[in-house]
Amino acid sequence: MSKVYLVGAGPGAPDLLTLRAARLLAEADVVFFDALVHPDTVALATNARKIAVGKRAGEVSTDQRFINRALVEAARHHKIVVRLKGGDPMLFGRAQEEIAALQASGISFEVVPGVTAALAASASLGISLTRRGVARNVAFATPSIGDGEAESDWLDTVFDADTAVLYMAKSGQEKIALQLIARGKSPTTPVAIVENASLLDEQRFFTTLGGLAQSALTLSGPALLMIGEVYAVTNEVDVMVAEQQEHPKVHQQSRC
């Protein structure tokens, strides 16, 4: 009997893949993989036909309806089909749409969780998302809105959270900071930005909402915007971002 596995590829580093995910990739007949999945992770599918179905903001992307149809069709001809998604399939991964398509066609499926980027970034920073007496709740949100979708309440969610992590927010950092400040969030609220979490070229930036509103960073890789008192900079050896010398409240760390 055929089965489709929605597999979390983790935040980037191939060695953060779960053992179950690695086993399924080795057994897969077909693998549909996202743009942000590391090539070494895709390479674990040694016997599979590998099909890129990535989505990247501002770039040509694979239509979700095509992916849904492709999964259904592949399951009709192959025993093990893997849909390999960056991070965890059930967080900002459009997994529910694919699950609905599989259910409608009577195809068996299983979700294999992965390490989401917020957890990898927190581990790399050595800063807990929660902290006794400082942060008792955490919110994961995104300001990104697809075509035809209604506005979300991400602003209220982030405002009310002790710690907030924004996914898919790298292109609108300045606007996000200004919106939160206008909503009533203090400009001195600490901010951390982690680009390419878990990878060798990971970079970390520390600032405040006020600093971010004046000097949004230019980032090339996927990045998380992390907001809350847990990110107050205490390390005096942080170095200035070279391109942002005129804004001394932005600090950078490269991965050690």
PDB file of C-alpha atoms in Angstrom:
ATOM      1  CA  MET A   1       0.000   0.000   0.000  1.00  0.00           C
ATOM      2  CA  SER A   2       1.340   3.413  -0.954  1.00  0.00           C
ATOM      3  CA  LYS A   3       1.836   6.200   1.538  1.00  0.00           C
ATOM      4  CA  VAL A   4       2.835   9.859   1.447  1.00  0.00           C
ATOM      5  CA  TYR A   5       5.108  11.105   4.205  1.00  0.00           C
ATOM      6  CA  LEU A   6       5.183  14.819   4.982  1.00  0.00           C
ATOM      7  CA  VAL A   7       8.691  15.052   6.418  1.00  0.00           C
ATOM      8  CA  GLY A   8      10.322  17.907   8.278  1.00  0.00           C
ATOM      9  CA  ALA A   9      13.838  18.571   6.991  1.00  0.00           C
ATOM     10  CA  GLY A  10      14.723  20.774   9.956  1.00  0.00           C
ATOM     11  CA  PRO A  11      16.164  24.304   9.917  1.00  0.00           C
ATOM     12  CA  GLY A  12      18.979  23.667   7.450  1.00  0.00           C
ATOM     13  CA  ALA A  13      21.840  21.626   8.876  1.00  0.00           C
ATOM     14  CA  PRO A  14      21.501  18.049   7.547  1.00  0.00           C
ATOM     15  CA  ASP A  15      22.605  16.507  10.846  1.00  0.00           C
ATOM     16  CA  LEU A  16      19.540  17.971  12.578  1.00  0.00           C
ATOM     17  CA  LEU A  17      17.325  15.628  10.571  1.00  0.00           C
ATOM     18  CA  THR A  18      15.448  13.042  12.640  1.00  0.00           C
ATOM     19  CA  LEU A  19      16.365   9.360  12.363  1.00  0.00           C
ATOM     20  CA  ARG A  20      12.889   8.577  11.023  1.00  0.00           C
ATOM     21  CA  ALA A  21      13.214  11.213   8.341  1.00  0.00           C
ATOM     22  CA  ALA A  22      16.621   9.887   7.249  1.00  0.00           C
ATOM     23  CA  ARG A  23      15.261   6.327   7.073  1.00  0.00           C
ATOM     24  CA  LEU A  24      12.287   7.378   4.947  1.00  0.00           C
ATOM     25  CA  LEU A  25      14.489   9.316   2.557  1.00  0.00           C
ATOM     26  CA  ALA A  26      16.664   6.240   2.077  1.00  0.00           C
ATOM     27  CA  GLU A  27      13.555   4.143   1.321  1.00  0.00           C
ATOM     28  CA  ALA A  28      11.696   6.696  -0.817  1.00  0.00           C
ATOM     29  CA  ASP A  29      10.712   6.142  -4.434  1.00  0.00           C
ATOM     30  CA  VAL A  30       9.956   9.830  -5.057  1.00  0.00           C
ATOM     31  CA  VAL A  31      10.906  12.949  -3.076  1.00  0.00           C
ATOM     32  CA  PHE A  32       9.322  16.359  -3.571  1.00  0.00           C
ATOM     33  CA  PHE A  33      11.564  18.883  -1.811  1.00  0.00           C
ATOM     34  CA  ASP A  34      11.393  22.566  -0.880  1.00  0.00           C
ATOM     35  CA  ALA A  35      13.860  25.258  -1.973  1.00  0.00           C
ATOM     36  CA  LEU A  36      15.359  25.713   1.494  1.00  0.00           C
ATOM     37  CA  VAL A  37      16.154  22.036   2.074  1.00  0.00           C
ATOM     38  CA  HIS A  38      19.917  21.480   2.196  1.00  0.00           C
ATOM     39  CA  PRO A  39      21.312  19.572  -0.840  1.00  0.00           C
ATOM     40  CA  ASP A  40      23.027  17.073   1.469  1.00  0.00           C
ATOM     41  CA  THR A  41      19.645  16.264   2.998  1.00  0.00           C
ATOM     42  CA  VAL A  42      18.081  15.683  -0.418  1.00  0.00           C
ATOM     43  CA  ALA A  43      21.081  13.496  -1.326  1.00  0.00           C
ATOM     44  CA  LEU A  44      20.067  11.007   1.389  1.00  0.00           C
ATOM     45  CA  ALA A  45      17.298   9.880  -0.964  1.00  0.00           C
ATOM     46  CA  THR A  46      19.766   7.726  -2.893  1.00  0.00           C
ATOM     47  CA  ASN A  47      17.206   5.640  -4.786  1.00  0.00           C
ATOM     48  CA  ALA A  48      14.475   8.216  -5.310  1.00  0.00           C
ATOM     49  CA  ARG A  49      13.414  10.438  -8.129  1.00  0.00           C
ATOM     50  CA  LYS A  50      13.957  13.948  -6.755  1.00  0.00           C
ATOM     51  CA  ILE A  51      11.613  16.774  -7.752  1.00  0.00           C
ATOM     52  CA  ALA A  52      12.124  20.395  -6.703  1.00  0.00           C
ATOM     53  CA  VAL A  53       8.878  22.144  -5.767  1.00  0.00           C
ATOM     54  CA  GLY A  54      10.246  25.140  -3.913  1.00  0.00           C
ATOM     55  CA  LYS A  55       8.601  28.398  -2.960  1.00  0.00           C
ATOM     56  CA  ARG A  56      10.692  31.514  -2.400  1.00  0.00           C
ATOM     57  CA  ALA A  57       9.325  35.019  -1.859  1.00  0.00           C
ATOM     58  CA  GLY A  58       9.853  37.222  -4.890  1.00  0.00           C
ATOM     59  CA  GLU A  59      10.924  34.307  -7.096  1.00  0.00           C
ATOM     60  CA  VAL A  60       9.213  31.913  -9.467  1.00  0.00           C
ATOM     61  CA  SER A  61       7.523  29.304  -7.277  1.00  0.00           C
ATOM     62  CA  THR A  62       5.712  26.028  -7.743  1.00  0.00           C
ATOM     63  CA  ASP A  63       1.962  26.433  -7.497  1.00  0.00           C
ATOM     64  CA  GLN A  64       0.490  24.663  -4.476  1.00  0.00           C
ATOM     65  CA  ARG A  65      -2.252  23.086  -6.549  1.00  0.00           C
ATOM     66  CA  PHE A  66       0.384  21.457  -8.753  1.00  0.00           C
ATOM     67  CA  ILE A  67       2.141  20.061  -5.684  1.00  0.00           C
ATOM     68  CA  ASN A  68      -1.120  18.647  -4.363  1.00  0.00           C
ATOM     69  CA  ARG A  69      -1.871  16.934  -7.667  1.00  0.00           C
ATOM     70  CA  ALA A  70       1.686  15.654  -8.006  1.00  0.00           C
ATOM     71  CA  LEU A  71       1.596  14.037  -4.570  1.00  0.00           C
ATOM     72  CA  VAL A  72      -1.667  12.279  -5.359  1.00  0.00           C
ATOM     73  CA  GLU A  73      -0.424  11.066  -8.726  1.00  0.00           C
ATOM     74  CA  ALA A  74       2.921   9.868  -7.321  1.00  0.00           C
ATOM     75  CA  ALA A  75       1.132   7.900  -4.602  1.00  0.00           C
ATOM     76  CA  ARG A  76      -0.850   6.050  -7.250  1.00  0.00           C
ATOM     77  CA  HIS A  77       2.338   4.745  -8.840  1.00  0.00           C
ATOM     78  CA  HIS A  78       4.845   4.456  -5.997  1.00  0.00           C
ATOM     79  CA  LYS A  79       4.905   2.862  -2.562  1.00  0.00           C
ATOM     80  CA  ILE A  80       6.821   5.523  -0.599  1.00  0.00           C
ATOM     81  CA  VAL A  81       6.428   9.203  -1.499  1.00  0.00           C
ATOM     82  CA  VAL A  82       8.191  11.834   0.598  1.00  0.00           C
ATOM     83  CA  ARG A  83       7.190  15.478   0.693  1.00  0.00           C
ATOM     84  CA  LEU A  84      10.286  17.071   2.243  1.00  0.00           C
ATOM     85  CA  LYS A  85       9.618  20.434   3.875  1.00  0.00           C
ATOM     86  CA  GLY A  86      11.975  22.886   5.539  1.00  0.00           C
ATOM     87  CA  GLY A  87      11.661  23.084   9.320  1.00  0.00           C
ATOM     88  CA  ASP A  88       8.530  21.359  10.593  1.00  0.00           C
ATOM     89  CA  PRO A  89       5.716  20.520   8.142  1.00  0.00           C
ATOM     90  CA  MET A  90       3.000  21.722  10.504  1.00  0.00           C
ATOM     91  CA  LEU A  91       4.350  25.247  11.037  1.00  0.00           C
ATOM     92  CA  PHE A  92       3.949  27.692   8.132  1.00  0.00           C
ATOM     93  CA  GLY A  93       4.449  24.769   5.750  1.00  0.00           C
ATOM     94  CA  ARG A  94       1.030  24.598   4.059  1.00  0.00           C
ATOM     95  CA  ALA A  95       0.853  20.977   5.145  1.00  0.00           C
ATOM     96  CA  GLN A  96      -2.887  21.147   5.779  1.00  0.00           C
ATOM     97  CA  GLU A  97      -3.582  21.852   2.120  1.00  0.00           C
ATOM     98  CA  GLU A  98      -1.580  18.817   1.072  1.00  0.00           C
ATOM     99  CA  ILE A  99      -3.203  16.658   3.755  1.00  0.00           C
ATOM    100  CA  ALA A 100      -6.643  17.730   2.527  1.00  0.00           C
ATOM    101  CA  ALA A 101      -5.753  16.781  -1.058  1.00  0.00           C
ATOM    102  CA  LEU A 102      -4.481  13.371   0.046  1.00  0.00           C
ATOM    103  CA  GLN A 103      -7.554  12.725   2.201  1.00  0.00           C
ATOM    104  CA  ALA A 104      -9.877  13.713  -0.629  1.00  0.00           C
ATOM    105  CA  SER A 105      -8.174  11.124  -2.849  1.00  0.00           C
ATOM    106  CA  GLY A 106      -8.192   8.411  -0.188  1.00  0.00           C
ATOM    107  CA  ILE A 107      -4.415   8.280   0.085  1.00  0.00           C
ATOM    108  CA  SER A 108      -2.712   7.311   3.323  1.00  0.00           C
ATOM    109  CA  PHE A 109      -0.296   9.809   4.829  1.00  0.00           C
ATOM    110  CA  GLU A 110       1.927  10.367   7.850  1.00  0.00           C
ATOM    111  CA  VAL A 111       3.566  13.519   9.208  1.00  0.00           C
ATOM    112  CA  VAL A 112       7.167  13.284  10.429  1.00  0.00           C
ATOM    113  CA  PRO A 113       8.027  16.342  12.547  1.00  0.00           C
ATOM    114  CA  GLY A 114      11.225  18.335  12.186  1.00  0.00           C
ATOM    115  CA  VAL A 115      13.145  20.959  14.147  1.00  0.00           C
ATOM    116  CA  THR A 116      11.615  24.338  13.374  1.00  0.00           C
ATOM    117  CA  ALA A 117      13.937  27.299  12.740  1.00  0.00           C
ATOM    118  CA  ALA A 118      12.956  29.181  15.906  1.00  0.00           C
ATOM    119  CA  LEU A 119      14.234  26.340  18.069  1.00  0.00           C
ATOM    120  CA  ALA A 120      17.469  26.027  16.100  1.00  0.00           C
ATOM    121  CA  ALA A 121      18.059  29.784  16.316  1.00  0.00           C
ATOM    122  CA  SER A 122      17.444  29.774  20.056  1.00  0.00           C
ATOM    123  CA  ALA A 123      19.859  26.889  20.532  1.00  0.00           C
ATOM    124  CA  SER A 124      22.510  28.657  18.480  1.00  0.00           C
ATOM    125  CA  LEU A 125      22.086  31.933  20.364  1.00  0.00           C
ATOM    126  CA  GLY A 126      22.134  30.147  23.696  1.00  0.00           C
ATOM    127  CA  ILE A 127      19.069  32.195  24.624  1.00  0.00           C
ATOM    128  CA  SER A 128      15.933  30.444  25.811  1.00  0.00           C
ATOM    129  CA  LEU A 129      12.603  31.459  24.325  1.00  0.00           C
ATOM    130  CA  THR A 130      11.222  31.380  27.851  1.00  0.00           C
ATOM    131  CA  ARG A 131      12.831  32.567  31.062  1.00  0.00           C
ATOM    132  CA  ARG A 132      11.548  32.473  34.606  1.00  0.00           C
ATOM    133  CA  GLY A 133      10.288  35.887  35.631  1.00  0.00           C
ATOM    134  CA  VAL A 134      10.865  37.377  32.157  1.00  0.00           C
ATOM    135  CA  ALA A 135       9.098  35.346  29.471  1.00  0.00           C
ATOM    136  CA  ARG A 136       6.308  32.911  30.266  1.00  0.00           C
ATOM    137  CA  ASN A 137       4.775  32.674  26.812  1.00  0.00           C
ATOM    138  CA  VAL A 138       5.992  32.463  23.215  1.00  0.00           C
ATOM    139  CA  ALA A 139       4.296  33.325  19.935  1.00  0.00           C
ATOM    140  CA  PHE A 140       5.275  32.171  16.457  1.00  0.00           C
ATOM    141  CA  ALA A 141       3.750  34.368  13.756  1.00  0.00           C
ATOM    142  CA  THR A 142       4.256  35.664  10.244  1.00  0.00           C
ATOM    143  CA  PRO A 143       3.279  38.983   8.665  1.00  0.00           C
ATOM    144  CA  SER A 144       3.385  37.313   5.257  1.00  0.00           C
ATOM    145  CA  ILE A 145       0.006  37.169   3.513  1.00  0.00           C
ATOM    146  CA  GLY A 146      -0.652  35.177   0.355  1.00  0.00           C
ATOM    147  CA  ASP A 147      -2.641  36.388  -2.620  1.00  0.00           C
ATOM    148  CA  GLY A 148      -6.319  36.586  -1.816  1.00  0.00           C
ATOM    149  CA  GLU A 149      -5.829  36.011   1.909  1.00  0.00           C
ATOM    150  CA  ALA A 150      -7.355  38.185   4.604  1.00  0.00           C
ATOM    151  CA  GLU A 151      -5.205  40.307   6.903  1.00  0.00           C
ATOM    152  CA  SER A 152      -3.953  38.437   9.971  1.00  0.00           C
ATOM    153  CA  ASP A 153      -3.778  39.562  13.584  1.00  0.00           C
ATOM    154  CA  TRP A 154      -0.018  39.004  13.810  1.00  0.00           C
ATOM    155  CA  LEU A 155       0.529  42.534  15.188  1.00  0.00           C
ATOM    156  CA  ASP A 156      -1.681  41.970  18.238  1.00  0.00           C
ATOM    157  CA  THR A 157      -0.195  38.508  18.743  1.00  0.00           C
ATOM    158  CA  VAL A 158       3.384  39.808  18.754  1.00  0.00           C
ATOM    159  CA  PHE A 159       2.485  42.801  20.906  1.00  0.00           C
ATOM    160  CA  ASP A 160       0.989  40.601  23.622  1.00  0.00           C
ATOM    161  CA  ALA A 161       3.706  37.930  23.650  1.00  0.00           C
ATOM    162  CA  ASP A 162       6.610  37.926  26.112  1.00  0.00           C
ATOM    163  CA  THR A 163       8.756  36.447  23.333  1.00  0.00           C
ATOM    164  CA  ALA A 164       7.771  36.530  19.666  1.00  0.00           C
ATOM    165  CA  VAL A 165       9.393  34.932  16.638  1.00  0.00           C
ATOM    166  CA  LEU A 166       8.419  36.195  13.209  1.00  0.00           C
ATOM    167  CA  TYR A 167       8.917  33.914  10.219  1.00  0.00           C
ATOM    168  CA  MET A 168       9.125  35.212   6.636  1.00  0.00           C
ATOM    169  CA  ALA A 169       9.747  38.757   7.823  1.00  0.00           C
ATOM    170  CA  LYS A 170      13.179  39.657   6.485  1.00  0.00           C
ATOM    171  CA  SER A 171      11.967  41.971   3.710  1.00  0.00           C
ATOM    172  CA  GLY A 172       9.788  44.132   5.953  1.00  0.00           C
ATOM    173  CA  GLN A 173      11.781  44.577   9.141  1.00  0.00           C
ATOM    174  CA  GLU A 174      11.635  48.376   9.244  1.00  0.00           C
ATOM    175  CA  LYS A 175       7.871  48.420   8.645  1.00  0.00           C
ATOM    176  CA  ILE A 176       7.325  45.711  11.264  1.00  0.00           C
ATOM    177  CA  ALA A 177       9.298  47.659  13.854  1.00  0.00           C
ATOM    178  CA  LEU A 178       7.403  50.871  13.103  1.00  0.00           C
ATOM    179  CA  GLN A 179       4.049  49.069  13.318  1.00  0.00           C
ATOM    180  CA  LEU A 180       4.882  47.567  16.702  1.00  0.00           C
ATOM    181  CA  ILE A 181       6.097  50.894  18.052  1.00  0.00           C
ATOM    182  CA  ALA A 182       2.938  52.610  16.776  1.00  0.00           C
ATOM    183  CA  ARG A 183       0.900  49.895  18.471  1.00  0.00           C
ATOM    184  CA  GLY A 184       2.578  50.772  21.766  1.00  0.00           C
ATOM    185  CA  LYS A 185       5.594  48.472  21.988  1.00  0.00           C
ATOM    186  CA  SER A 186       8.597  50.235  23.513  1.00  0.00           C
ATOM    187  CA  PRO A 187      11.342  51.246  21.040  1.00  0.00           C
ATOM    188  CA  THR A 188      13.828  49.834  23.555  1.00  0.00           C
ATOM    189  CA  THR A 189      12.396  46.310  23.207  1.00  0.00           C
ATOM    190  CA  PRO A 190      15.332  44.002  22.386  1.00  0.00           C
ATOM    191  CA  VAL A 191      15.480  42.277  19.011  1.00  0.00           C
ATOM    192  CA  ALA A 192      17.597  39.443  17.663  1.00  0.00           C
ATOM    193  CA  ILE A 193      17.763  38.495  13.998  1.00  0.00           C
ATOM    194  CA  VAL A 194      19.173  35.115  13.002  1.00  0.00           C
ATOM    195  CA  GLU A 195      19.976  34.473   9.353  1.00  0.00           C
ATOM    196  CA  ASN A 196      20.609  30.937   8.041  1.00  0.00           C
ATOM    197  CA  ALA A 197      20.008  29.351  11.439  1.00  0.00           C
ATOM    198  CA  SER A 198      22.038  26.166  12.068  1.00  0.00           C
ATOM    199  CA  LEU A 199      24.212  26.573   8.942  1.00  0.00           C
ATOM    200  CA  LEU A 200      27.920  27.448   8.788  1.00  0.00           C
ATOM    201  CA  ASP A 201      27.166  30.890   7.338  1.00  0.00           C
ATOM    202  CA  GLU A 202      24.682  31.726  10.089  1.00  0.00           C
ATOM    203  CA  GLN A 203      24.734  35.350  11.248  1.00  0.00           C
ATOM    204  CA  ARG A 204      23.196  36.945  14.335  1.00  0.00           C
ATOM    205  CA  PHE A 205      22.247  40.562  14.785  1.00  0.00           C
ATOM    206  CA  PHE A 206      21.160  42.307  17.996  1.00  0.00           C
ATOM    207  CA  THR A 207      19.326  45.624  18.175  1.00  0.00           C
ATOM    208  CA  THR A 208      16.086  47.152  19.476  1.00  0.00           C
ATOM    209  CA  LEU A 209      12.796  47.931  17.771  1.00  0.00           C
ATOM    210  CA  GLY A 210      13.871  51.558  17.589  1.00  0.00           C
ATOM    211  CA  GLY A 211      17.212  50.639  16.055  1.00  0.00           C
ATOM    212  CA  LEU A 212      15.583  48.296  13.566  1.00  0.00           C
ATOM    213  CA  ALA A 213      13.085  50.963  12.529  1.00  0.00           C
ATOM    214  CA  GLN A 214      15.986  53.262  11.605  1.00  0.00           C
ATOM    215  CA  SER A 215      18.279  50.684  10.046  1.00  0.00           C
ATOM    216  CA  ALA A 216      16.688  47.564   8.579  1.00  0.00           C
ATOM    217  CA  LEU A 217      19.330  45.003   7.659  1.00  0.00           C
ATOM    218  CA  THR A 218      19.824  43.645   4.162  1.00  0.00           C
ATOM    219  CA  LEU A 219      19.758  39.859   4.373  1.00  0.00           C
ATOM    220  CA  SER A 220      20.278  37.297   1.630  1.00  0.00           C
ATOM    221  CA  GLY A 221      19.265  34.100   3.429  1.00  0.00           C
ATOM    222  CA  PRO A 222      16.169  33.025   5.353  1.00  0.00           C
ATOM    223  CA  ALA A 223      15.940  34.905   8.635  1.00  0.00           C
ATOM    224  CA  LEU A 224      13.945  35.033  11.839  1.00  0.00           C
ATOM    225  CA  LEU A 225      12.985  38.226  13.634  1.00  0.00           C
ATOM    226  CA  MET A 226      12.963  37.492  17.379  1.00  0.00           C
ATOM    227  CA  ILE A 227      11.501  40.040  19.784  1.00  0.00           C
ATOM    228  CA  GLY A 228      11.467  40.203  23.567  1.00  0.00           C
ATOM    229  CA  GLU A 229      13.356  41.040  26.742  1.00  0.00           C
ATOM    230  CA  VAL A 230      15.227  37.724  26.605  1.00  0.00           C
ATOM    231  CA  TYR A 231      17.288  39.189  23.734  1.00  0.00           C
ATOM    232  CA  ALA A 232      18.789  42.101  25.645  1.00  0.00           C
ATOM    233  CA  VAL A 233      22.437  42.338  24.550  1.00  0.00           C
ATOM    234  CA  THR A 234      24.853  41.811  27.426  1.00  0.00           C
ATOM    235  CA  ASN A 235      27.948  40.730  25.521  1.00  0.00           C
ATOM    236  CA  GLU A 236      30.247  43.736  25.077  1.00  0.00           C
ATOM    237  CA  VAL A 237      32.385  41.973  22.445  1.00  0.00           C
ATOM    238  CA  ASP A 238      29.610  42.166  19.867  1.00  0.00           C
ATOM    239  CA  VAL A 239      30.878  43.998  16.805  1.00  0.00           C
ATOM    240  CA  MET A 240      29.157  46.578  14.658  1.00  0.00           C
ATOM    241  CA  VAL A 241      27.654  45.578  11.356  1.00  0.00           C
ATOM    242  CA  ALA A 242      30.065  47.189   8.911  1.00  0.00           C
ATOM    243  CA  GLU A 243      27.314  48.512   6.664  1.00  0.00           C
ATOM    244  CA  GLN A 244      25.436  50.021   9.604  1.00  0.00           C
ATOM    245  CA  GLN A 245      28.178  52.089  11.298  1.00  0.00           C
ATOM    246  CA  GLU A 246      25.931  55.143  11.406  1.00  0.00           C
ATOM    247  CA  HIS A 247      23.452  53.226  13.574  1.00  0.00           C
ATOM    248  CA  PRO A 248      25.427  52.059  16.634  1.00  0.00           C
ATOM    249  CA  LYS A 249      22.572  50.097  18.184  1.00  0.00           C
ATOM    250  CA  VAL A 250      22.822  47.261  15.702  1.00  0.00           C
ATOM    251  CA  HIS A 251      25.322  44.544  16.629  1.00  0.00           C
ATOM    252  CA  GLN A 252      26.405  41.450  14.767  1.00  0.00           C
ATOM    253  CA  GLN A 253      27.810  38.073  15.697  1.00  0.00           C
ATOM    254  CA  SER A 254      28.974  35.520  13.163  1.00  0.00           C
ATOM    255  CA  ARG A 255      28.701  31.876  14.037  1.00  0.00           C
ATOM    256  CA  CYS A 256      31.721  30.581  15.951  1.00  0.00           C
TER     257      CYS A 256
END
